[in-house]
PDB file of C-alpha atoms in Angstrom:
ATOM      1  CA  MET A 265      53.183 130.784  87.867  1.00  0.00           C
ATOM      2  CA  ASN A 266      49.732 130.286  86.251  1.00  0.00           C
ATOM      3  CA  ASN A 267      47.697 132.359  83.974  1.00  0.00           C
ATOM      4  CA  LYS A 268      45.308 133.560  86.781  1.00  0.00           C
ATOM      5  CA  LEU A 269      48.312 134.466  88.778  1.00  0.00           C
ATOM      6  CA  LYS A 270      49.832 135.913  86.103  1.00  0.00           C
ATOM      7  CA  LEU A 271      46.844 138.448  85.686  1.00  0.00           C
ATOM      8  CA  ALA A 272      46.743 138.917  89.520  1.00  0.00           C
ATOM      9  CA  ALA A 273      50.161 140.168  89.872  1.00  0.00           C
ATOM     10  CA  THR A 274      50.190 142.048  87.022  1.00  0.00           C
ATOM     11  CA  THR A 275      47.062 143.902  88.212  1.00  0.00           C
ATOM     12  CA  LEU A 276      48.483 144.478  91.270  1.00  0.00           C
ATOM     13  CA  ALA A 277      51.259 146.231  89.939  1.00  0.00           C
ATOM     14  CA  VAL A 278      48.969 148.492  87.336  1.00  0.00           C
ATOM     15  CA  THR A 279      46.933 149.948  90.403  1.00  0.00           C
ATOM     16  CA  THR A 280      49.107 150.556  91.745  1.00  0.00           C
ATOM     17  CA  LEU A 281      49.543 154.939  90.912  1.00  0.00           C
ATOM     18  CA  LEU A 282      52.448 156.369  89.413  1.00  0.00           C
ATOM     19  CA  THR A 283      52.279 159.598  91.866  1.00  0.00           C
ATOM     20  CA  SER A 284      56.138 160.265  91.723  1.00  0.00           C
ATOM     21  CA  THR A 285      57.575 159.798  88.933  1.00  0.00           C
ATOM     22  CA  GLY A 286      58.189 163.851  88.650  1.00  0.00           C
ATOM     23  CA  MET A 287      56.979 164.534  84.878  1.00  0.00           C
ATOM     24  CA  ALA A 288      55.062 166.571  83.111  1.00  0.00           C
ATOM     25  CA  ALA A 289      51.361 165.500  82.171  1.00  0.00           C
ATOM     26  CA  GLU A 290      51.845 164.028  78.773  1.00  0.00           C
ATOM     27  CA  LYS A 291      48.517 163.284  76.073  1.00  0.00           C
ATOM     28  CA  TRP A 292      48.980 160.582  73.234  1.00  0.00           C
ATOM     29  CA  ASP A 293      45.729 160.426  70.862  1.00  0.00           C
ATOM     30  CA  MET A 294      46.291 156.089  69.560  1.00  0.00           C
ATOM     31  CA  PRO A 295      44.600 155.558  66.209  1.00  0.00           C
ATOM     32  CA  MET A 296      42.213 152.992  65.720  1.00  0.00           C
ATOM     33  CA  ALA A 297      40.883 151.247  62.685  1.00  0.00           C
ATOM     34  CA  TYR A 298      37.350 149.746  63.452  1.00  0.00           C
ATOM     35  CA  SER A 299      34.384 151.108  65.887  1.00  0.00           C
ATOM     36  CA  ALA A 300      34.415 151.555  68.843  1.00  0.00           C
ATOM     37  CA  THR A 301      31.770 148.600  69.584  1.00  0.00           C
ATOM     38  CA  ASN A 302      34.816 146.105  68.483  1.00  0.00           C
ATOM     39  CA  PHE A 303      36.249 144.395  71.106  1.00  0.00           C
ATOM     40  CA  HIS A 304      39.842 144.915  70.046  1.00  0.00           C
ATOM     41  CA  SER A 305      38.794 148.893  69.713  1.00  0.00           C
ATOM     42  CA  ALA A 306      37.130 148.020  73.708  1.00  0.00           C
ATOM     43  CA  THR A 307      40.383 145.911  74.666  1.00  0.00           C
ATOM     44  CA  GLY A 308      41.938 149.635  73.149  1.00  0.00           C
ATOM     45  CA  ALA A 309      40.101 152.080  75.338  1.00  0.00           C
ATOM     46  CA  GLU A 310      40.358 149.630  78.150  1.00  0.00           C
ATOM     47  CA  PHE A 311      44.179 149.696  77.545  1.00  0.00           C
ATOM     48  CA  ALA A 312      44.476 153.144  77.369  1.00  0.00           C
ATOM     49  CA  ASN A 313      42.471 154.252  80.705  1.00  0.00           C
ATOM     50  CA  CYS A 314      44.944 152.283  82.471  1.00  0.00           C
ATOM     51  CA  VAL A 315      47.181 153.755  81.603  1.00  0.00           C
ATOM     52  CA  THR A 316      45.927 157.032  82.171  1.00  0.00           C
ATOM     53  CA  ALA A 317      45.455 155.825  85.423  1.00  0.00           C
ATOM     54  CA  GLY A 318      48.167 153.317  86.146  1.00  0.00           C
ATOM     55  CA  THR A 319      50.576 156.898  85.828  1.00  0.00           C
ATOM     56  CA  GLY A 320      48.303 158.979  87.741  1.00  0.00           C
ATOM     57  CA  GLY A 321      47.360 160.940  84.310  1.00  0.00           C
ATOM     58  CA  ASP A 322      51.406 161.252  84.068  1.00  0.00           C
ATOM     59  CA  LEU A 323      50.763 160.036  80.715  1.00  0.00           C
ATOM     60  CA  GLU A 324      47.415 160.314  78.785  1.00  0.00           C
ATOM     61  CA  ILE A 325      45.269 158.424  75.926  1.00  0.00           C
ATOM     62  CA  VAL A 326      43.309 159.138  73.890  1.00  0.00           C
ATOM     63  CA  THR A 327      41.733 156.398  71.649  1.00  0.00           C
ATOM     64  CA  HIS A 328      40.430 157.560  68.391  1.00  0.00           C
ATOM     65  CA  PRO A 329      37.983 154.479  66.821  1.00  0.00           C
ATOM     66  CA  SER A 330      36.905 153.603  63.202  1.00  0.00           C
ATOM     67  CA  GLY A 331      39.471 155.642  61.793  1.00  0.00           C
ATOM     68  CA  SER A 332      38.513 158.993  62.606  1.00  0.00           C
ATOM     69  CA  LEU A 333      42.086 160.542  62.790  1.00  0.00           C
ATOM     70  CA  PHE A 334      44.124 157.857  60.974  1.00  0.00           C
ATOM     71  CA  LYS A 335      42.456 155.804  58.227  1.00  0.00           C
ATOM     72  CA  GLY A 336      43.757 151.953  58.930  1.00  0.00           C
ATOM     73  CA  ALA A 337      46.722 152.314  55.870  1.00  0.00           C
ATOM     74  CA  GLU A 338      47.583 154.603  57.565  1.00  0.00           C
ATOM     75  CA  ILE A 339      48.299 154.378  61.177  1.00  0.00           C
ATOM     76  CA  LYS A 340      51.830 152.410  60.595  1.00  0.00           C
ATOM     77  CA  ARG A 341      53.898 155.284  59.072  1.00  0.00           C
ATOM     78  CA  ALA A 342      51.402 157.913  61.274  1.00  0.00           C
ATOM     79  CA  VAL A 343      53.402 156.107  64.063  1.00  0.00           C
ATOM     80  CA  GLN A 344      56.965 155.990  62.487  1.00  0.00           C
ATOM     81  CA  THR A 345      56.804 159.106  61.689  1.00  0.00           C
ATOM     82  CA  GLY A 346      55.661 160.681  64.694  1.00  0.00           C
ATOM     83  CA  GLN A 347      52.387 162.167  63.302  1.00  0.00           C
ATOM     84  CA  ALA A 348      50.867 159.582  65.729  1.00  0.00           C
ATOM     85  CA  LEU A 349      53.124 158.276  69.040  1.00  0.00           C
ATOM     86  CA  ILE A 350      50.603 154.512  69.567  1.00  0.00           C
ATOM     87  CA  GLY A 351      47.970 153.228  67.399  1.00  0.00           C
ATOM     88  CA  GLU A 352      46.705 150.071  66.406  1.00  0.00           C
ATOM     89  CA  ARG A 353      46.716 148.295  63.307  1.00  0.00           C
ATOM     90  CA  LEU A 354      45.981 145.038  61.227  1.00  0.00           C
ATOM     91  CA  LEU A 355      49.372 143.299  61.161  1.00  0.00           C
ATOM     92  CA  SER A 356      48.655 141.627  57.733  1.00  0.00           C
ATOM     93  CA  GLY A 357      48.328 145.287  56.531  1.00  0.00           C
ATOM     94  CA  HIS A 358      51.894 145.650  55.660  1.00  0.00           C
ATOM     95  CA  GLN A 359      52.784 141.970  53.977  1.00  0.00           C
ATOM     96  CA  ASN A 360      53.816 144.174  51.484  1.00  0.00           C
ATOM     97  CA  GLU A 361      56.128 145.626  53.714  1.00  0.00           C
ATOM     98  CA  ASN A 362      57.741 142.575  54.843  1.00  0.00           C
ATOM     99  CA  PRO A 363      56.353 139.132  54.339  1.00  0.00           C
ATOM    100  CA  LEU A 364      56.784 138.062  58.503  1.00  0.00           C
ATOM    101  CA  PHE A 365      53.750 140.885  58.992  1.00  0.00           C
ATOM    102  CA  GLY A 366      51.845 138.266  57.268  1.00  0.00           C
ATOM    103  CA  ILE A 367      52.837 135.187  58.893  1.00  0.00           C
ATOM    104  CA  ASP A 368      49.026 135.382  61.011  1.00  0.00           C
ATOM    105  CA  SER A 369      46.929 134.929  57.175  1.00  0.00           C
ATOM    106  CA  ILE A 370      48.792 131.465  55.862  1.00  0.00           C
ATOM    107  CA  PRO A 371      45.436 130.130  54.855  1.00  0.00           C
ATOM    108  CA  PHE A 372      45.089 126.705  57.439  1.00  0.00           C
ATOM    109  CA  LEU A 373      48.692 126.874  59.008  1.00  0.00           C
ATOM    110  CA  ALA A 374      46.493 128.292  62.316  1.00  0.00           C
ATOM    111  CA  SER A 375      43.065 127.527  61.912  1.00  0.00           C
ATOM    112  CA  SER A 376      42.616 128.286  65.733  1.00  0.00           C
ATOM    113  CA  PHE A 377      43.052 130.308  69.331  1.00  0.00           C
ATOM    114  CA  GLU A 378      44.961 127.873  70.787  1.00  0.00           C
ATOM    115  CA  ASP A 379      47.305 127.411  67.273  1.00  0.00           C
ATOM    116  CA  ALA A 380      47.650 131.122  66.992  1.00  0.00           C
ATOM    117  CA  ASP A 381      48.712 131.807  70.442  1.00  0.00           C
ATOM    118  CA  LYS A 382      51.784 129.225  69.723  1.00  0.00           C
ATOM    119  CA  LEU A 383      52.394 130.409  65.678  1.00  0.00           C
ATOM    120  CA  TRP A 384      52.344 133.782  68.239  1.00  0.00           C
ATOM    121  CA  VAL A 385      55.147 132.903  70.375  1.00  0.00           C
ATOM    122  CA  ALA A 386      57.165 132.187  67.074  1.00  0.00           C
ATOM    123  CA  ALA A 387      56.712 134.555  65.417  1.00  0.00           C
ATOM    124  CA  LYS A 388      56.879 137.026  68.047  1.00  0.00           C
ATOM    125  CA  PRO A 389      60.872 137.708  69.153  1.00  0.00           C
ATOM    126  CA  HIS A 390      61.023 138.042  64.930  1.00  0.00           C
ATOM    127  CA  MET A 391      58.470 140.921  64.457  1.00  0.00           C
ATOM    128  CA  THR A 392      59.765 142.828  67.271  1.00  0.00           C
ATOM    129  CA  LYS A 393      63.628 142.408  65.448  1.00  0.00           C
ATOM    130  CA  LEU A 394      61.537 143.664  62.601  1.00  0.00           C
ATOM    131  CA  LEU A 395      59.397 146.285  64.255  1.00  0.00           C
ATOM    132  CA  ALA A 396      62.359 147.641  65.764  1.00  0.00           C
ATOM    133  CA  SER A 397      63.791 147.955  62.120  1.00  0.00           C
ATOM    134  CA  GLN A 398      61.107 150.791  61.389  1.00  0.00           C
ATOM    135  CA  ASN A 399      61.064 152.858  64.624  1.00  0.00           C
ATOM    136  CA  LEU A 400      58.558 150.787  66.017  1.00  0.00           C
ATOM    137  CA  HIS A 401      58.091 149.417  69.795  1.00  0.00           C
ATOM    138  CA  LEU A 402      55.237 146.149  70.069  1.00  0.00           C
ATOM    139  CA  LEU A 403      53.469 146.339  73.405  1.00  0.00           C
ATOM    140  CA  TYR A 404      50.889 143.692  72.242  1.00  0.00           C
ATOM    141  CA  SER A 405      49.061 141.601  69.912  1.00  0.00           C
ATOM    142  CA  VAL A 406      44.749 140.579  70.055  1.00  0.00           C
ATOM    143  CA  PRO A 407      43.787 137.679  67.632  1.00  0.00           C
ATOM    144  CA  TRP A 408      40.682 137.562  66.176  1.00  0.00           C
ATOM    145  CA  PRO A 409      38.556 134.522  65.838  1.00  0.00           C
ATOM    146  CA  PRO A 410      38.407 131.932  63.179  1.00  0.00           C
ATOM    147  CA  GLN A 411      37.781 133.947  59.388  1.00  0.00           C
ATOM    148  CA  GLY A 412      34.330 132.543  57.415  1.00  0.00           C
ATOM    149  CA  LEU A 413      33.335 133.059  54.248  1.00  0.00           C
ATOM    150  CA  TYR A 414      30.308 135.695  53.791  1.00  0.00           C
ATOM    151  CA  PHE A 415      28.634 135.432  50.690  1.00  0.00           C
ATOM    152  CA  LYS A 416      25.320 136.686  48.220  1.00  0.00           C
ATOM    153  CA  ARG A 417      23.876 133.617  48.077  1.00  0.00           C
ATOM    154  CA  GLU A 418      24.941 129.980  48.426  1.00  0.00           C
ATOM    155  CA  ILE A 419      28.542 128.637  47.447  1.00  0.00           C
ATOM    156  CA  ASN A 420      29.016 125.021  47.380  1.00  0.00           C
ATOM    157  CA  SER A 421      32.915 125.542  45.558  1.00  0.00           C
ATOM    158  CA  VAL A 422      35.534 127.107  44.676  1.00  0.00           C
ATOM    159  CA  ALA A 423      34.238 127.282  41.171  1.00  0.00           C
ATOM    160  CA  GLU A 424      30.886 129.102  41.995  1.00  0.00           C
ATOM    161  CA  MET A 425      32.627 132.042  43.239  1.00  0.00           C
ATOM    162  CA  GLU A 426      34.429 132.533  39.834  1.00  0.00           C
ATOM    163  CA  GLY A 427      33.336 137.029  39.037  1.00  0.00           C
ATOM    164  CA  ILE A 428      31.821 137.612  42.602  1.00  0.00           C
ATOM    165  CA  LYS A 429      32.851 140.828  44.246  1.00  0.00           C
ATOM    166  CA  PHE A 430      35.623 140.076  47.187  1.00  0.00           C
ATOM    167  CA  ARG A 431      36.523 142.572  50.013  1.00  0.00           C
ATOM    168  CA  SER A 432      40.122 141.806  50.558  1.00  0.00           C
ATOM    169  CA  TYR A 433      42.411 144.340  53.028  1.00  0.00           C
ATOM    170  CA  ASN A 434      45.736 142.597  52.913  1.00  0.00           C
ATOM    171  CA  ASN A 435      47.678 140.165  50.582  1.00  0.00           C
ATOM    172  CA  ALA A 436      46.539 137.122  52.032  1.00  0.00           C
ATOM    173  CA  THR A 437      42.929 137.537  51.068  1.00  0.00           C
ATOM    174  CA  ALA A 438      44.100 139.789  47.426  1.00  0.00           C
ATOM    175  CA  ARG A 439      45.157 136.691  46.524  1.00  0.00           C
ATOM    176  CA  LEU A 440      43.022 133.720  47.490  1.00  0.00           C
ATOM    177  CA  ALA A 441      40.484 136.345  45.053  1.00  0.00           C
ATOM    178  CA  GLU A 442      43.171 135.392  42.460  1.00  0.00           C
ATOM    179  CA  LEU A 443      42.686 132.256  43.100  1.00  0.00           C
ATOM    180  CA  SER A 444      39.159 131.652  43.256  1.00  0.00           C
ATOM    181  CA  LYS A 445      38.554 133.673  40.474  1.00  0.00           C
ATOM    182  CA  MET A 446      37.167 136.129  42.009  1.00  0.00           C
ATOM    183  CA  VAL A 447      37.304 139.748  41.508  1.00  0.00           C
ATOM    184  CA  PRO A 448      39.884 141.301  44.929  1.00  0.00           C
ATOM    185  CA  ILE A 449      38.809 145.245  46.100  1.00  0.00           C
ATOM    186  CA  GLN A 450      40.560 146.843  48.826  1.00  0.00           C
ATOM    187  CA  ILE A 451      38.808 147.917  51.248  1.00  0.00           C
ATOM    188  CA  GLU A 452      38.891 149.560  55.037  1.00  0.00           C
ATOM    189  CA  ALA A 453      36.959 147.935  57.995  1.00  0.00           C
ATOM    190  CA  ALA A 454      35.113 151.561  57.834  1.00  0.00           C
ATOM    191  CA  ASP A 455      33.745 151.188  55.349  1.00  0.00           C
ATOM    192  CA  ILE A 456      32.202 147.710  54.469  1.00  0.00           C
ATOM    193  CA  SER A 457      28.791 148.967  55.664  1.00  0.00           C
ATOM    194  CA  GLN A 458      28.281 150.564  52.744  1.00  0.00           C
ATOM    195  CA  ALA A 459      30.753 148.774  49.511  1.00  0.00           C
ATOM    196  CA  PHE A 460      28.181 145.802  50.130  1.00  0.00           C
ATOM    197  CA  ALA A 461      25.012 147.980  50.527  1.00  0.00           C
ATOM    198  CA  THR A 462      26.246 150.101  46.643  1.00  0.00           C
ATOM    199  CA  GLY A 463      26.549 146.519  45.453  1.00  0.00           C
ATOM    200  CA  VAL A 464      30.482 147.949  45.642  1.00  0.00           C
ATOM    201  CA  ALA A 465      31.516 144.391  47.159  1.00  0.00           C
ATOM    202  CA  ASP A 466      29.235 141.095  47.309  1.00  0.00           C
ATOM    203  CA  SER A 467      31.387 139.031  49.795  1.00  0.00           C
ATOM    204  CA  MET A 468      34.358 138.697  52.181  1.00  0.00           C
ATOM    205  CA  VAL A 469      36.699 136.695  54.590  1.00  0.00           C
ATOM    206  CA  SER A 470      36.595 137.922  58.206  1.00  0.00           C
ATOM    207  CA  SER A 471      35.245 137.343  61.339  1.00  0.00           C
ATOM    208  CA  GLY A 472      32.079 137.192  63.005  1.00  0.00           C
ATOM    209  CA  SER A 473      33.211 139.805  64.359  1.00  0.00           C
ATOM    210  CA  THR A 474      33.742 142.164  61.994  1.00  0.00           C
ATOM    211  CA  GLY A 475      29.954 140.743  59.913  1.00  0.00           C
ATOM    212  CA  TYR A 476      28.312 141.536  63.434  1.00  0.00           C
ATOM    213  CA  ASP A 477      29.512 145.058  64.004  1.00  0.00           C
ATOM    214  CA  ARG A 478      28.796 146.176  60.198  1.00  0.00           C
ATOM    215  CA  LYS A 479      25.556 144.677  60.474  1.00  0.00           C
ATOM    216  CA  VAL A 480      26.071 142.345  56.750  1.00  0.00           C
ATOM    217  CA  TRP A 481      22.663 140.988  57.050  1.00  0.00           C
ATOM    218  CA  GLU A 482      21.282 144.029  55.193  1.00  0.00           C
ATOM    219  CA  SER A 483      23.207 142.902  52.509  1.00  0.00           C
ATOM    220  CA  LEU A 484      25.199 139.747  52.763  1.00  0.00           C
ATOM    221  CA  THR A 485      22.947 136.458  53.523  1.00  0.00           C
ATOM    222  CA  HIS A 486      25.875 133.767  54.157  1.00  0.00           C
ATOM    223  CA  PHE A 487      28.085 132.810  56.483  1.00  0.00           C
ATOM    224  CA  TYR A 488      30.881 129.701  55.852  1.00  0.00           C
ATOM    225  CA  GLU A 489      32.922 129.051  58.719  1.00  0.00           C
ATOM    226  CA  VAL A 490      36.343 127.734  57.160  1.00  0.00           C
ATOM    227  CA  ASP A 491      38.169 128.330  60.137  1.00  0.00           C
ATOM    228  CA  ALA A 492      41.267 129.896  57.662  1.00  0.00           C
ATOM    229  CA  TRP A 493      43.481 131.971  59.702  1.00  0.00           C
ATOM    230  CA  LEU A 494      43.205 134.557  62.800  1.00  0.00           C
ATOM    231  CA  PRO A 495      44.677 137.525  61.570  1.00  0.00           C
ATOM    232  CA  ARG A 496      46.297 139.775  64.761  1.00  0.00           C
ATOM    233  CA  ASN A 497      45.423 143.562  65.100  1.00  0.00           C
ATOM    234  CA  TYR A 498      48.474 144.504  67.623  1.00  0.00           C
ATOM    235  CA  VAL A 499      49.462 147.956  69.627  1.00  0.00           C
ATOM    236  CA  LEU A 500      53.047 149.641  68.199  1.00  0.00           C
ATOM    237  CA  VAL A 501      54.402 152.578  69.748  1.00  0.00           C
ATOM    238  CA  ASN A 502      57.017 155.129  68.009  1.00  0.00           C
ATOM    239  CA  SER A 503      60.202 153.556  69.090  1.00  0.00           C
ATOM    240  CA  ASP A 504      61.963 157.617  70.234  1.00  0.00           C
ATOM    241  CA  ALA A 505      58.673 158.973  71.798  1.00  0.00           C
ATOM    242  CA  TRP A 506      58.713 154.671  73.198  1.00  0.00           C
ATOM    243  CA  ASN A 507      62.378 155.825  74.608  1.00  0.00           C
ATOM    244  CA  GLY A 508      62.176 159.433  76.038  1.00  0.00           C
ATOM    245  CA  LEU A 509      59.515 158.130  78.410  1.00  0.00           C
ATOM    246  CA  ASP A 510      60.969 156.991  82.511  1.00  0.00           C
ATOM    247  CA  GLN A 511      61.169 153.315  82.919  1.00  0.00           C
ATOM    248  CA  ASP A 512      58.296 154.433  86.333  1.00  0.00           C
ATOM    249  CA  ILE A 513      56.645 154.595  83.148  1.00  0.00           C
ATOM    250  CA  ARG A 514      56.924 152.210  80.366  1.00  0.00           C
ATOM    251  CA  ASP A 515      56.711 149.408  83.311  1.00  0.00           C
ATOM    252  CA  VAL A 516      53.154 150.772  83.590  1.00  0.00           C
ATOM    253  CA  ILE A 517      52.605 150.371  79.357  1.00  0.00           C
ATOM    254  CA  ASN A 518      54.121 147.125  80.236  1.00  0.00           C
ATOM    255  CA  GLY A 519      51.600 145.556  82.570  1.00  0.00           C
ATOM    256  CA  CYS A 520      48.198 147.377  81.068  1.00  0.00           C
ATOM    257  CA  ALA A 521      49.741 145.233  77.762  1.00  0.00           C
ATOM    258  CA  SER A 522      49.678 142.684  79.326  1.00  0.00           C
ATOM    259  CA  LEU A 523      45.937 142.558  80.748  1.00  0.00           C
ATOM    260  CA  ALA A 524      45.252 143.858  77.405  1.00  0.00           C
ATOM    261  CA  GLU A 525      46.241 140.917  75.254  1.00  0.00           C
ATOM    262  CA  TYR A 526      44.855 138.194  78.426  1.00  0.00           C
ATOM    263  CA  ALA A 527      41.843 140.168  78.317  1.00  0.00           C
ATOM    264  CA  GLY A 528      41.631 141.001  74.860  1.00  0.00           C
ATOM    265  CA  THR A 529      41.963 136.931  73.985  1.00  0.00           C
ATOM    266  CA  TRP A 530      39.455 136.302  76.303  1.00  0.00           C
ATOM    267  CA  ARG A 531      37.067 138.156  74.555  1.00  0.00           C
ATOM    268  CA  ALA A 532      37.786 136.926  71.400  1.00  0.00           C
ATOM    269  CA  VAL A 533      37.537 133.528  71.839  1.00  0.00           C
ATOM    270  CA  HIS A 534      33.811 134.451  73.949  1.00  0.00           C
ATOM    271  CA  TYR A 535      32.726 137.155  71.741  1.00  0.00           C
ATOM    272  CA  HIS A 536      33.394 134.377  68.689  1.00  0.00           C
ATOM    273  CA  GLN A 537      29.823 132.638  68.932  1.00  0.00           C
ATOM    274  CA  PHE A 538      28.507 134.971  70.405  1.00  0.00           C
ATOM    275  CA  THR A 539      28.358 136.910  67.169  1.00  0.00           C
ATOM    276  CA  LEU A 540      27.528 134.167  65.075  1.00  0.00           C
ATOM    277  CA  GLY A 541      24.839 133.483  66.499  1.00  0.00           C
ATOM    278  CA  GLU A 542      24.028 137.586  66.081  1.00  0.00           C
ATOM    279  CA  LEU A 543      24.492 136.120  62.759  1.00  0.00           C
ATOM    280  CA  ALA A 544      21.898 134.150  62.385  1.00  0.00           C
ATOM    281  CA  LYS A 545      19.353 135.837  64.495  1.00  0.00           C
ATOM    282  CA  ASN A 546      19.191 138.545  62.272  1.00  0.00           C
ATOM    283  CA  GLY A 547      18.395 135.922  59.299  1.00  0.00           C
ATOM    284  CA  MET A 548      21.653 135.081  58.290  1.00  0.00           C
ATOM    285  CA  THR A 549      22.513 131.184  57.034  1.00  0.00           C
ATOM    286  CA  VAL A 550      25.260 130.385  59.562  1.00  0.00           C
ATOM    287  CA  GLN A 551      26.934 126.968  59.204  1.00  0.00           C
ATOM    288  CA  ARG A 552      29.995 124.993  58.329  1.00  0.00           C
ATOM    289  CA  ALA A 553      31.683 125.196  54.336  1.00  0.00           C
ATOM    290  CA  GLY A 554      30.495 121.543  52.877  1.00  0.00           C
ATOM    291  CA  ASP A 555      32.674 118.758  52.109  1.00  0.00           C
ATOM    292  CA  ARG A 556      33.794 119.995  48.657  1.00  0.00           C
ATOM    293  CA  LEU A 557      33.957 123.708  49.817  1.00  0.00           C
ATOM    294  CA  GLN A 558      36.578 123.037  52.450  1.00  0.00           C
ATOM    295  CA  SER A 559      38.994 120.830  50.335  1.00  0.00           C
ATOM    296  CA  ASP A 560      38.509 123.362  46.842  1.00  0.00           C
ATOM    297  CA  LEU A 561      39.430 125.933  49.723  1.00  0.00           C
ATOM    298  CA  GLN A 562      42.232 123.210  51.222  1.00  0.00           C
ATOM    299  CA  ASP A 563      44.004 122.910  47.899  1.00  0.00           C
ATOM    300  CA  ILE A 564      44.910 126.834  47.607  1.00  0.00           C
ATOM    301  CA  GLY A 565      46.229 127.190  50.982  1.00  0.00           C
ATOM    302  CA  VAL A 566      49.424 124.860  50.201  1.00  0.00           C
ATOM    303  CA  ILE A 567      48.914 126.500  47.206  1.00  0.00           C
ATOM    304  CA  MET A 568      49.994 129.846  49.308  1.00  0.00           C
ATOM    305  CA  THR A 569      51.637 128.887  52.380  1.00  0.00           C
ATOM    306  CA  GLU A 570      54.317 127.728  49.725  1.00  0.00           C
ATOM    307  CA  GLU A 571      54.140 130.959  48.404  1.00  0.00           C
ATOM    308  CA  TRP A 572      54.593 132.312  51.180  1.00  0.00           C
ATOM    309  CA  LEU A 573      56.791 129.960  52.585  1.00  0.00           C
ATOM    310  CA  GLU A 574      59.408 131.075  49.564  1.00  0.00           C
ATOM    311  CA  THR A 575      59.527 134.892  50.091  1.00  0.00           C
ATOM    312  CA  ALA A 576      59.491 134.594  54.602  1.00  0.00           C
ATOM    313  CA  GLY A 577      63.336 135.327  54.356  1.00  0.00           C
ATOM    314  CA  GLU A 578      65.060 133.593  57.271  1.00  0.00           C
ATOM    315  CA  GLY A 579      63.019 134.619  59.785  1.00  0.00           C
ATOM    316  CA  GLY A 580      59.899 133.643  58.263  1.00  0.00           C
ATOM    317  CA  ARG A 581      61.018 130.605  57.592  1.00  0.00           C
ATOM    318  CA  ALA A 582      62.114 130.110  61.005  1.00  0.00           C
ATOM    319  CA  ALA A 583      59.237 131.026  63.015  1.00  0.00           C
ATOM    320  CA  VAL A 584      56.981 128.255  60.514  1.00  0.00           C
ATOM    321  CA  GLU A 585      59.583 125.328  61.879  1.00  0.00           C
ATOM    322  CA  ALA A 586      59.176 127.209  65.432  1.00  0.00           C
ATOM    323  CA  PHE A 587      55.378 127.032  65.439  1.00  0.00           C
ATOM    324  CA  LYS A 588      55.309 123.491  63.623  1.00  0.00           C
ATOM    325  CA  SER A 589      57.811 122.043  66.562  1.00  0.00           C
ATOM    326  CA  MET A 590      55.785 122.455  69.599  1.00  0.00           C
TER     327      MET A 590
END
């Protein structure tokens, strides 16, 4: 069955209201780290509406973007412990717990949407097992566009990056900063604009989407396309809460999750060029990295890949091997 037929079949199943489950109405609050206008948050809001409508209101999901309910770094723990029963989080934000969470952020391993999709297919069974061991059920995952480098000035080599204050958001970005002799500073997505405006940070690696959402042209001047990796966000549910749902409700949620993953990925692909255009329209220099800078970054990527594989464990190495064989 092709993608269009799959989408049509899923849509038909989801839009059939399941009003006969006999459950009392239940409400789940869904914390999200990014602004309401971000495409991940928009996808999550549509997913929540889909579940609410598809269950005939038996399960209502209400999204809370911009870290308004829990900060990004707090979301996974909140869902694990039942403080929130569902949430969205950056996958690699927890690489310090297990290297597998950082498989999407291995530099230059999967630097296109097609390869990122293949890597996710290879990693998903191992990720699902890992999350289950942490009382978490994986629903869906959506990639960010390829990651590029933002600066306040022209940069032509890694040597020119030494000493720059660099916004990090996971182990990979912190290690990238260290290897390029920048100064890593942990900053959540909701705090990016203020961090750049006040000089707390002067650079970051991120997508055009993040830069557009946060209007970074007010502080930064250059964006270099390097396609370092495509990180992923994922939506997770507390396993106890998931197991306590009737099968009819779970079927609706799974259908809505399939739609969200499809729609979110489509948005990521089409949003990429739009946001780069908006950065340029607002005065930023947007261009491919020069040969010297790209070569320097590739050398760092080799180091980081070797380091990750050394610590990845059997599941991580198996996923990478499976990806490379596709």
